[in-house]
Amino acid sequence: MVPPNKLAEIGIEAFQLLEESKGPVPKAKMPQLSTFQQQLSSAHASCYTRETIECYTAAQKNKGSILVLGLALLSCVADGALRHHIGLSDRRSLIDGSGAAVTVFDVTKHGAKADDKTDNAQAFIQTWRAACDSGVPAKVVIPGGTFLTSPVVFQGPCKSKPIVFEVQGNVKATTDLSEYSSEQWILFEIIDGLTLNGGGTFDGQGSAVWKYNDCHENKQCQALPSSIKLSKVNNAFVHEISSVDSKYFHMHVTSCPPPPSNPMSDVGSLGKYKNEEDVSGIVVTNCTLFNTTNGVRIKSYAASDPSQALNITFKDITMDSVKNPIIIDQKYGSRNGAPSRVKISNVHYQNIKGTSTSNVAVSFLCSSLVPCQGVELVDIDLAYIGQKANMPLSASCLNANVKSGGKQNPGCN
């Protein structure tokens, strides 16, 4: 491995070479720049793009010093200059944390426009196909700005593994429901080795269409599209992404094989369809919910087919102005009064704190046919902040076998 002080010297020389060139590097200087690239790549450092100009500033201010942060960017600078010289400006080669080269595919190089009015679906798909079929570790980048798009399918299998989908800006959904023939807006499917990150936002613009959702009254309704769906995706890592204003659910994860030690599934609308599989082994932890209708909820349809939901944990959750912080609803969609046949058991609520806009902060409305078993409340600390003055905080626990521990505010009696 190249010593840090030597890397600093190499990096400064590389910057000087680029400054002297004032454009594409002369052919006579290409071998020297290529040598810089190879030397810097051997450092196995994380790598970013030339746009991160702080590295350049640090190099100018600290010539001859050990530039730990700046060094991580220099390999990209050299590689970007090389690619510019040979006409590969539509993609950039980076170095990831393991030292492997990662080729970047920027959606704007395939026609995407951050003008908040152009439908960028085709540009997104073209960028994805180029990355997916490249056969090298690849990264799709949606840069800063607001990119409008109708429904998009990012489909594998990919020759590239791993593949990163980095959203730096704001991806905004169209609001014409006639464009949504399927149940989601953004679909990733049949992919092995996907990372979704970037610090950006998926904006579903749901508030424009929520009035068309009648699923709470009509069991045969056409559900509004969810924002993001992962289907048949293996080895996925989703982090530092925001989803706001979804038309329906924020995210669906289906047909994705979980690791044996950490099974996962979806909770919600249990018993809606025939022959549903059981739901088990879910852990939700370290979340903050702000100004939502429901906090941590399990719901099942009344008059449902038999199934189970078990071994579910909600832990270290903060409620901020939530209407129903803790809720089990087994009478969802009830019309004829028939009880739900979904058996709910071994559900643990631990360290749930914050504020409720309803005076009933804990509501267990379980089935009279198969009551909830093994429900545990530990360290519940909620406060009422609703509009009705002097209302006592309470819990409603019907057909539920509940065990309590620690602070209970409120708790089931």
PDB file of C-alpha atoms in Angstrom, residues 126-376:
ATOM      1  CA  GLN A 126     -31.847   3.686 -20.725  1.00  0.00           C
ATOM      2  CA  THR A 127     -29.359   4.550 -17.991  1.00  0.00           C
ATOM      3  CA  TRP A 128     -30.311   1.463 -16.013  1.00  0.00           C
ATOM      4  CA  ARG A 129     -29.957  -0.829 -19.014  1.00  0.00           C
ATOM      5  CA  ALA A 130     -26.518   0.574 -19.799  1.00  0.00           C
ATOM      6  CA  ALA A 131     -25.404  -0.003 -16.208  1.00  0.00           C
ATOM      7  CA  CYS A 132     -27.121  -3.364 -15.789  1.00  0.00           C
ATOM      8  CA  ASP A 133     -25.656  -4.760 -19.022  1.00  0.00           C
ATOM      9  CA  SER A 134     -22.166  -3.310 -18.596  1.00  0.00           C
ATOM     10  CA  GLY A 135     -20.754  -6.377 -16.897  1.00  0.00           C
ATOM     11  CA  VAL A 136     -18.721  -4.346 -14.383  1.00  0.00           C
ATOM     12  CA  PRO A 137     -19.524  -2.991 -10.898  1.00  0.00           C
ATOM     13  CA  ALA A 138     -21.818  -0.084 -11.775  1.00  0.00           C
ATOM     14  CA  LYS A 139     -23.508   2.924 -10.203  1.00  0.00           C
ATOM     15  CA  VAL A 140     -26.571   4.710 -11.582  1.00  0.00           C
ATOM     16  CA  VAL A 141     -26.603   8.326 -10.388  1.00  0.00           C
ATOM     17  CA  ILE A 142     -29.559  10.699 -10.294  1.00  0.00           C
ATOM     18  CA  PRO A 143     -27.828  14.003  -9.436  1.00  0.00           C
ATOM     19  CA  GLY A 144     -29.232  17.002  -7.596  1.00  0.00           C
ATOM     20  CA  GLY A 145     -32.405  18.616  -8.913  1.00  0.00           C
ATOM     21  CA  THR A 146     -36.026  17.545  -9.339  1.00  0.00           C
ATOM     22  CA  PHE A 147     -36.655  14.781 -11.869  1.00  0.00           C
ATOM     23  CA  LEU A 148     -40.275  13.977 -12.757  1.00  0.00           C
ATOM     24  CA  THR A 149     -41.090  10.425 -13.823  1.00  0.00           C
ATOM     25  CA  SER A 150     -44.030   8.173 -14.552  1.00  0.00           C
ATOM     26  CA  PRO A 151     -43.808   4.497 -13.441  1.00  0.00           C
ATOM     27  CA  VAL A 152     -40.411   2.888 -14.031  1.00  0.00           C
ATOM     28  CA  VAL A 153     -39.240  -0.730 -13.900  1.00  0.00           C
ATOM     29  CA  PHE A 154     -35.559  -1.354 -13.175  1.00  0.00           C
ATOM     30  CA  GLN A 155     -35.295  -4.987 -14.149  1.00  0.00           C
ATOM     31  CA  GLY A 156     -32.552  -7.599 -14.008  1.00  0.00           C
ATOM     32  CA  PRO A 157     -30.948  -9.984 -14.014  1.00  0.00           C
ATOM     33  CA  CYS A 158     -27.895  -7.787 -14.445  1.00  0.00           C
ATOM     34  CA  LYS A 159     -24.476  -8.667 -15.765  1.00  0.00           C
ATOM     35  CA  SER A 160     -23.183  -6.058 -13.323  1.00  0.00           C
ATOM     36  CA  LYS A 161     -22.783  -7.072  -9.691  1.00  0.00           C
ATOM     37  CA  PRO A 162     -22.983  -5.249  -7.442  1.00  0.00           C
ATOM     38  CA  ILE A 163     -25.054  -2.381  -8.805  1.00  0.00           C
ATOM     39  CA  VAL A 164     -25.680   0.861  -6.915  1.00  0.00           C
ATOM     40  CA  PHE A 165     -28.653   3.171  -7.488  1.00  0.00           C
ATOM     41  CA  GLU A 166     -27.675   6.528  -6.011  1.00  0.00           C
ATOM     42  CA  VAL A 167     -30.365   9.202  -5.719  1.00  0.00           C
ATOM     43  CA  GLN A 168     -28.847  12.556  -4.824  1.00  0.00           C
ATOM     44  CA  GLY A 169     -31.762  14.747  -5.909  1.00  0.00           C
ATOM     45  CA  ASN A 170     -35.542  14.609  -5.791  1.00  0.00           C
ATOM     46  CA  VAL A 171     -37.402  12.018  -7.874  1.00  0.00           C
ATOM     47  CA  LYS A 172     -41.040  13.099  -8.216  1.00  0.00           C
ATOM     48  CA  ALA A 173     -43.979  10.958  -9.344  1.00  0.00           C
ATOM     49  CA  THR A 174     -46.525  11.986 -11.951  1.00  0.00           C
ATOM     50  CA  THR A 175     -50.111  12.331 -10.690  1.00  0.00           C
ATOM     51  CA  ASP A 176     -52.133  10.984 -13.644  1.00  0.00           C
ATOM     52  CA  LEU A 177     -53.426   7.652 -12.308  1.00  0.00           C
ATOM     53  CA  SER A 178     -54.147   6.412 -15.845  1.00  0.00           C
ATOM     54  CA  GLU A 179     -50.367   6.000 -16.215  1.00  0.00           C
ATOM     55  CA  TYR A 180     -50.259   3.487 -13.360  1.00  0.00           C
ATOM     56  CA  SER A 181     -51.313   0.109 -14.711  1.00  0.00           C
ATOM     57  CA  SER A 182     -49.463  -1.771 -11.950  1.00  0.00           C
ATOM     58  CA  GLU A 183     -49.376  -1.522  -8.182  1.00  0.00           C
ATOM     59  CA  GLN A 184     -46.216   0.526  -7.818  1.00  0.00           C
ATOM     60  CA  TRP A 185     -44.379   3.594  -9.098  1.00  0.00           C
ATOM     61  CA  ILE A 186     -40.727   2.487  -8.864  1.00  0.00           C
ATOM     62  CA  LEU A 187     -40.003  -1.240  -9.238  1.00  0.00           C
ATOM     63  CA  PHE A 188     -36.684  -3.014  -8.767  1.00  0.00           C
ATOM     64  CA  GLU A 189     -36.946  -6.682  -9.701  1.00  0.00           C
ATOM     65  CA  ILE A 190     -34.849  -9.783 -10.336  1.00  0.00           C
ATOM     66  CA  ILE A 191     -31.597  -8.239  -9.079  1.00  0.00           C
ATOM     67  CA  ASP A 192     -28.814  -9.819  -7.047  1.00  0.00           C
ATOM     68  CA  GLY A 193     -26.662  -7.266  -5.233  1.00  0.00           C
ATOM     69  CA  LEU A 194     -28.510  -3.924  -5.152  1.00  0.00           C
ATOM     70  CA  THR A 195     -27.691  -0.854  -3.084  1.00  0.00           C
ATOM     71  CA  LEU A 196     -30.199   2.009  -3.021  1.00  0.00           C
ATOM     72  CA  ASN A 197     -28.776   5.141  -1.393  1.00  0.00           C
ATOM     73  CA  GLY A 198     -27.636   8.713  -2.003  1.00  0.00           C
ATOM     74  CA  GLY A 199     -29.454  10.918   0.503  1.00  0.00           C
ATOM     75  CA  GLY A 200     -32.146  11.900  -2.014  1.00  0.00           C
ATOM     76  CA  THR A 201     -35.935  11.745  -1.930  1.00  0.00           C
ATOM     77  CA  PHE A 202     -38.703   9.820  -3.656  1.00  0.00           C
ATOM     78  CA  ASP A 203     -41.772  12.107  -3.714  1.00  0.00           C
ATOM     79  CA  GLY A 204     -44.943  10.172  -4.544  1.00  0.00           C
ATOM     80  CA  GLN A 205     -47.180  13.285  -4.729  1.00  0.00           C
ATOM     81  CA  GLY A 206     -49.840  11.235  -2.990  1.00  0.00           C
ATOM     82  CA  SER A 207     -51.823  14.183  -1.661  1.00  0.00           C
ATOM     83  CA  ALA A 208     -53.003  14.863  -5.215  1.00  0.00           C
ATOM     84  CA  VAL A 209     -54.758  11.473  -5.482  1.00  0.00           C
ATOM     85  CA  TRP A 210     -55.632  10.309  -1.965  1.00  0.00           C
ATOM     86  CA  LYS A 211     -59.243  11.343  -2.516  1.00  0.00           C
ATOM     87  CA  TYR A 212     -59.584   8.473  -4.999  1.00  0.00           C
ATOM     88  CA  ASN A 213     -58.726   5.811  -2.402  1.00  0.00           C
ATOM     89  CA  ASP A 214     -61.869   4.025  -1.193  1.00  0.00           C
ATOM     90  CA  CYS A 215     -60.201   0.810  -0.002  1.00  0.00           C
ATOM     91  CA  HIS A 216     -61.324   1.409   3.582  1.00  0.00           C
ATOM     92  CA  GLU A 217     -64.916   0.926   2.365  1.00  0.00           C
ATOM     93  CA  ASN A 218     -64.588  -1.183  -0.779  1.00  0.00           C
ATOM     94  CA  LYS A 219     -62.802  -4.542  -0.450  1.00  0.00           C
ATOM     95  CA  GLN A 220     -62.726  -4.888  -4.257  1.00  0.00           C
ATOM     96  CA  CYS A 221     -61.063  -1.511  -4.712  1.00  0.00           C
ATOM     97  CA  GLN A 222     -58.151  -0.743  -7.013  1.00  0.00           C
ATOM     98  CA  ALA A 223     -55.371   0.200  -4.631  1.00  0.00           C
ATOM     99  CA  LEU A 224     -53.324   3.294  -5.325  1.00  0.00           C
ATOM    100  CA  PRO A 225     -49.708   2.614  -6.333  1.00  0.00           C
ATOM    101  CA  SER A 226     -47.009   2.227  -3.721  1.00  0.00           C
ATOM    102  CA  SER A 227     -43.882   4.327  -4.143  1.00  0.00           C
ATOM    103  CA  ILE A 228     -41.119   1.697  -4.193  1.00  0.00           C
ATOM    104  CA  LYS A 229     -41.267  -2.065  -4.633  1.00  0.00           C
ATOM    105  CA  LEU A 230     -38.467  -4.605  -4.408  1.00  0.00           C
ATOM    106  CA  SER A 231     -39.460  -7.931  -5.964  1.00  0.00           C
ATOM    107  CA  LYS A 232     -37.182 -10.957  -6.290  1.00  0.00           C
ATOM    108  CA  VAL A 233     -34.246  -8.850  -5.126  1.00  0.00           C
ATOM    109  CA  ASN A 234     -31.469 -10.596  -3.225  1.00  0.00           C
ATOM    110  CA  ASN A 235     -28.609  -9.057  -1.210  1.00  0.00           C
ATOM    111  CA  ALA A 236     -30.176  -5.593  -1.131  1.00  0.00           C
ATOM    112  CA  PHE A 237     -29.095  -2.671   1.046  1.00  0.00           C
ATOM    113  CA  VAL A 238     -31.330   0.413   1.298  1.00  0.00           C
ATOM    114  CA  HIS A 239     -30.091   3.372   3.332  1.00  0.00           C
ATOM    115  CA  GLU A 240     -30.041   7.187   3.440  1.00  0.00           C
ATOM    116  CA  ILE A 241     -33.117   7.506   1.235  1.00  0.00           C
ATOM    117  CA  SER A 242     -36.307   9.450   2.015  1.00  0.00           C
ATOM    118  CA  SER A 243     -39.793   8.554   0.811  1.00  0.00           C
ATOM    119  CA  VAL A 244     -42.434  11.264   1.216  1.00  0.00           C
ATOM    120  CA  ASP A 245     -46.070  11.797   0.252  1.00  0.00           C
ATOM    121  CA  SER A 246     -46.602   8.272  -1.094  1.00  0.00           C
ATOM    122  CA  LYS A 247     -49.831   7.531  -2.924  1.00  0.00           C
ATOM    123  CA  TYR A 248     -50.276   4.335  -0.888  1.00  0.00           C
ATOM    124  CA  PHE A 249     -47.538   2.349   0.856  1.00  0.00           C
ATOM    125  CA  HIS A 250     -44.034   3.793   0.881  1.00  0.00           C
ATOM    126  CA  MET A 251     -42.291   0.481   0.198  1.00  0.00           C
ATOM    127  CA  HIS A 252     -43.195  -3.116  -0.636  1.00  0.00           C
ATOM    128  CA  VAL A 253     -40.727  -5.980  -0.324  1.00  0.00           C
ATOM    129  CA  THR A 254     -41.977  -9.176  -1.965  1.00  0.00           C
ATOM    130  CA  SER A 255     -40.488 -12.493  -3.081  1.00  0.00           C
ATOM    131  CA  CYS A 256     -37.154 -11.548  -1.539  1.00  0.00           C
ATOM    132  CA  PRO A 257     -35.390 -14.445   0.235  1.00  0.00           C
ATOM    133  CA  PRO A 258     -34.385 -13.355   3.772  1.00  0.00           C
ATOM    134  CA  PRO A 259     -31.311 -14.649   5.575  1.00  0.00           C
ATOM    135  CA  PRO A 260     -32.122 -17.632   7.839  1.00  0.00           C
ATOM    136  CA  SER A 261     -31.325 -15.708  11.029  1.00  0.00           C
ATOM    137  CA  ASN A 262     -33.434 -12.678  10.154  1.00  0.00           C
ATOM    138  CA  PRO A 263     -36.691 -13.587   8.392  1.00  0.00           C
ATOM    139  CA  MET A 264     -38.765 -10.642   7.238  1.00  0.00           C
ATOM    140  CA  SER A 265     -42.166 -10.042   5.736  1.00  0.00           C
ATOM    141  CA  ASP A 266     -44.832  -7.417   5.399  1.00  0.00           C
ATOM    142  CA  VAL A 267     -47.461  -6.539   8.033  1.00  0.00           C
ATOM    143  CA  GLY A 268     -50.752  -5.100   6.869  1.00  0.00           C
ATOM    144  CA  SER A 269     -54.044  -6.075   5.247  1.00  0.00           C
ATOM    145  CA  LEU A 270     -53.718  -9.574   6.676  1.00  0.00           C
ATOM    146  CA  GLY A 271     -56.486 -11.889   5.534  1.00  0.00           C
ATOM    147  CA  LYS A 272     -57.453  -9.790   2.541  1.00  0.00           C
ATOM    148  CA  TYR A 273     -56.701 -12.565   0.059  1.00  0.00           C
ATOM    149  CA  LYS A 274     -57.221 -16.320   0.052  1.00  0.00           C
ATOM    150  CA  ASN A 275     -54.429 -18.752   0.934  1.00  0.00           C
ATOM    151  CA  GLU A 276     -52.129 -16.137   2.431  1.00  0.00           C
ATOM    152  CA  GLU A 277     -48.913 -17.331   4.041  1.00  0.00           C
ATOM    153  CA  ASP A 278     -48.172 -16.612   7.676  1.00  0.00           C
ATOM    154  CA  VAL A 279     -46.238 -13.482   8.663  1.00  0.00           C
ATOM    155  CA  SER A 280     -43.467 -13.879  11.244  1.00  0.00           C
ATOM    156  CA  GLY A 281     -40.106 -12.669  12.479  1.00  0.00           C
ATOM    157  CA  ILE A 282     -40.476  -8.922  11.948  1.00  0.00           C
ATOM    158  CA  VAL A 283     -38.372  -6.389  13.862  1.00  0.00           C
ATOM    159  CA  VAL A 284     -38.937  -2.630  13.567  1.00  0.00           C
ATOM    160  CA  THR A 285     -36.456  -0.573  15.565  1.00  0.00           C
ATOM    161  CA  ASN A 286     -34.976   2.924  15.936  1.00  0.00           C
ATOM    162  CA  CYS A 287     -37.697   4.831  14.076  1.00  0.00           C
ATOM    163  CA  THR A 288     -39.304   8.247  14.507  1.00  0.00           C
ATOM    164  CA  LEU A 289     -42.859   8.755  13.238  1.00  0.00           C
ATOM    165  CA  PHE A 290     -44.018  12.342  12.763  1.00  0.00           C
ATOM    166  CA  ASN A 291     -47.610  13.565  12.335  1.00  0.00           C
ATOM    167  CA  THR A 292     -48.915  10.210  11.061  1.00  0.00           C
ATOM    168  CA  THR A 293     -52.356   8.675  11.490  1.00  0.00           C
ATOM    169  CA  ASN A 294     -50.978   5.353  12.722  1.00  0.00           C
ATOM    170  CA  GLY A 295     -47.755   4.526  14.482  1.00  0.00           C
ATOM    171  CA  VAL A 296     -46.916   0.827  14.839  1.00  0.00           C
ATOM    172  CA  ARG A 297     -49.937  -1.012  13.515  1.00  0.00           C
ATOM    173  CA  ILE A 298     -50.994  -4.562  12.778  1.00  0.00           C
ATOM    174  CA  LYS A 299     -54.279  -4.899  10.946  1.00  0.00           C
ATOM    175  CA  SER A 300     -56.284  -7.789   9.569  1.00  0.00           C
ATOM    176  CA  TYR A 301     -59.506  -7.962   7.640  1.00  0.00           C
ATOM    177  CA  ALA A 302     -62.657  -9.221   9.290  1.00  0.00           C
ATOM    178  CA  ALA A 303     -64.184 -12.445   7.920  1.00  0.00           C
ATOM    179  CA  SER A 304     -60.754 -13.513   6.691  1.00  0.00           C
ATOM    180  CA  ASP A 305     -59.295 -16.913   5.890  1.00  0.00           C
ATOM    181  CA  PRO A 306     -57.219 -18.491   8.695  1.00  0.00           C
ATOM    182  CA  SER A 307     -53.570 -17.413   8.964  1.00  0.00           C
ATOM    183  CA  GLN A 308     -51.073 -16.191  11.557  1.00  0.00           C
ATOM    184  CA  ALA A 309     -48.981 -13.141  12.426  1.00  0.00           C
ATOM    185  CA  LEU A 310     -46.433 -13.907  15.115  1.00  0.00           C
ATOM    186  CA  ASN A 311     -43.041 -13.047  16.602  1.00  0.00           C
ATOM    187  CA  ILE A 312     -43.162  -9.318  15.860  1.00  0.00           C
ATOM    188  CA  THR A 313     -41.136  -6.681  17.728  1.00  0.00           C
ATOM    189  CA  PHE A 314     -41.449  -2.893  17.753  1.00  0.00           C
ATOM    190  CA  LYS A 315     -38.554  -1.404  19.708  1.00  0.00           C
ATOM    191  CA  ASP A 316     -37.117   2.051  20.431  1.00  0.00           C
ATOM    192  CA  ILE A 317     -39.797   3.979  18.534  1.00  0.00           C
ATOM    193  CA  THR A 318     -40.452   7.707  18.974  1.00  0.00           C
ATOM    194  CA  MET A 319     -43.943   9.045  18.246  1.00  0.00           C
ATOM    195  CA  ASP A 320     -44.233  12.740  17.395  1.00  0.00           C
ATOM    196  CA  SER A 321     -47.873  13.912  17.137  1.00  0.00           C
ATOM    197  CA  VAL A 322     -49.196  10.493  16.076  1.00  0.00           C
ATOM    198  CA  LYS A 323     -52.940   9.826  16.212  1.00  0.00           C
ATOM    199  CA  ASN A 324     -52.792   6.076  16.957  1.00  0.00           C
ATOM    200  CA  PRO A 325     -49.306   5.304  18.307  1.00  0.00           C
ATOM    201  CA  ILE A 326     -49.862   1.605  19.119  1.00  0.00           C
ATOM    202  CA  ILE A 327     -52.679  -0.245  17.411  1.00  0.00           C
ATOM    203  CA  ILE A 328     -53.888  -3.727  16.505  1.00  0.00           C
ATOM    204  CA  ASP A 329     -57.039  -3.582  14.380  1.00  0.00           C
ATOM    205  CA  GLN A 330     -58.680  -6.900  13.514  1.00  0.00           C
ATOM    206  CA  LYS A 331     -61.966  -5.406  12.367  1.00  0.00           C
ATOM    207  CA  TYR A 332     -60.597  -3.599   9.346  1.00  0.00           C
ATOM    208  CA  GLY A 333     -63.149  -3.442   6.536  1.00  0.00           C
ATOM    209  CA  SER A 334     -65.830  -5.047   8.715  1.00  0.00           C
ATOM    210  CA  ARG A 335     -69.330  -5.073   7.262  1.00  0.00           C
ATOM    211  CA  ASN A 336     -71.195  -8.157   8.447  1.00  0.00           C
ATOM    212  CA  GLY A 337     -69.619  -8.404  11.893  1.00  0.00           C
ATOM    213  CA  ALA A 338     -67.817 -11.695  11.196  1.00  0.00           C
ATOM    214  CA  PRO A 339     -64.606 -11.913  13.256  1.00  0.00           C
ATOM    215  CA  SER A 340     -61.140 -12.119  11.801  1.00  0.00           C
ATOM    216  CA  ARG A 341     -59.523 -15.561  11.706  1.00  0.00           C
ATOM    217  CA  VAL A 342     -55.966 -14.227  11.643  1.00  0.00           C
ATOM    218  CA  LYS A 343     -54.242 -15.349  14.844  1.00  0.00           C
ATOM    219  CA  ILE A 344     -51.877 -12.715  16.269  1.00  0.00           C
ATOM    220  CA  SER A 345     -49.348 -13.801  18.904  1.00  0.00           C
ATOM    221  CA  ASN A 346     -45.997 -12.931  20.477  1.00  0.00           C
ATOM    222  CA  VAL A 347     -46.014  -9.220  19.683  1.00  0.00           C
ATOM    223  CA  HIS A 348     -43.564  -7.102  21.675  1.00  0.00           C
ATOM    224  CA  TYR A 349     -43.677  -3.317  22.155  1.00  0.00           C
ATOM    225  CA  GLN A 350     -40.527  -2.039  23.878  1.00  0.00           C
ATOM    226  CA  ASN A 351     -39.483   1.533  24.673  1.00  0.00           C
ATOM    227  CA  ILE A 352     -42.219   3.353  22.774  1.00  0.00           C
ATOM    228  CA  LYS A 353     -42.281   7.038  23.712  1.00  0.00           C
ATOM    229  CA  GLY A 354     -43.509  10.412  22.495  1.00  0.00           C
ATOM    230  CA  THR A 355     -46.823  12.184  21.924  1.00  0.00           C
ATOM    231  CA  SER A 356     -50.310  11.176  20.825  1.00  0.00           C
ATOM    232  CA  THR A 357     -52.983  13.410  19.309  1.00  0.00           C
ATOM    233  CA  SER A 358     -55.628  10.929  20.484  1.00  0.00           C
ATOM    234  CA  ASN A 359     -56.380  10.249  24.129  1.00  0.00           C
ATOM    235  CA  VAL A 360     -56.460   6.501  23.323  1.00  0.00           C
ATOM    236  CA  ALA A 361     -52.770   5.941  22.666  1.00  0.00           C
ATOM    237  CA  VAL A 362     -52.848   2.135  22.857  1.00  0.00           C
ATOM    238  CA  SER A 363     -55.644   0.294  21.054  1.00  0.00           C
ATOM    239  CA  PHE A 364     -55.852  -3.492  20.798  1.00  0.00           C
ATOM    240  CA  LEU A 365     -59.011  -4.478  18.929  1.00  0.00           C
ATOM    241  CA  CYS A 366     -58.379  -8.190  18.592  1.00  0.00           C
ATOM    242  CA  SER A 367     -60.537 -10.949  17.169  1.00  0.00           C
ATOM    243  CA  SER A 368     -63.221 -12.485  19.379  1.00  0.00           C
ATOM    244  CA  LEU A 369     -62.665 -15.809  17.590  1.00  0.00           C
ATOM    245  CA  VAL A 370     -58.855 -15.961  17.955  1.00  0.00           C
ATOM    246  CA  PRO A 371     -57.826 -13.426  20.637  1.00  0.00           C
ATOM    247  CA  CYS A 372     -54.346 -11.928  20.585  1.00  0.00           C
ATOM    248  CA  GLN A 373     -51.895 -13.959  22.691  1.00  0.00           C
ATOM    249  CA  GLY A 374     -48.539 -13.060  24.177  1.00  0.00           C
ATOM    250  CA  VAL A 375     -48.740  -9.300  23.631  1.00  0.00           C
ATOM    251  CA  GLU A 376     -46.057  -7.517  25.671  1.00  0.00           C
TER     252      GLU A 376
END
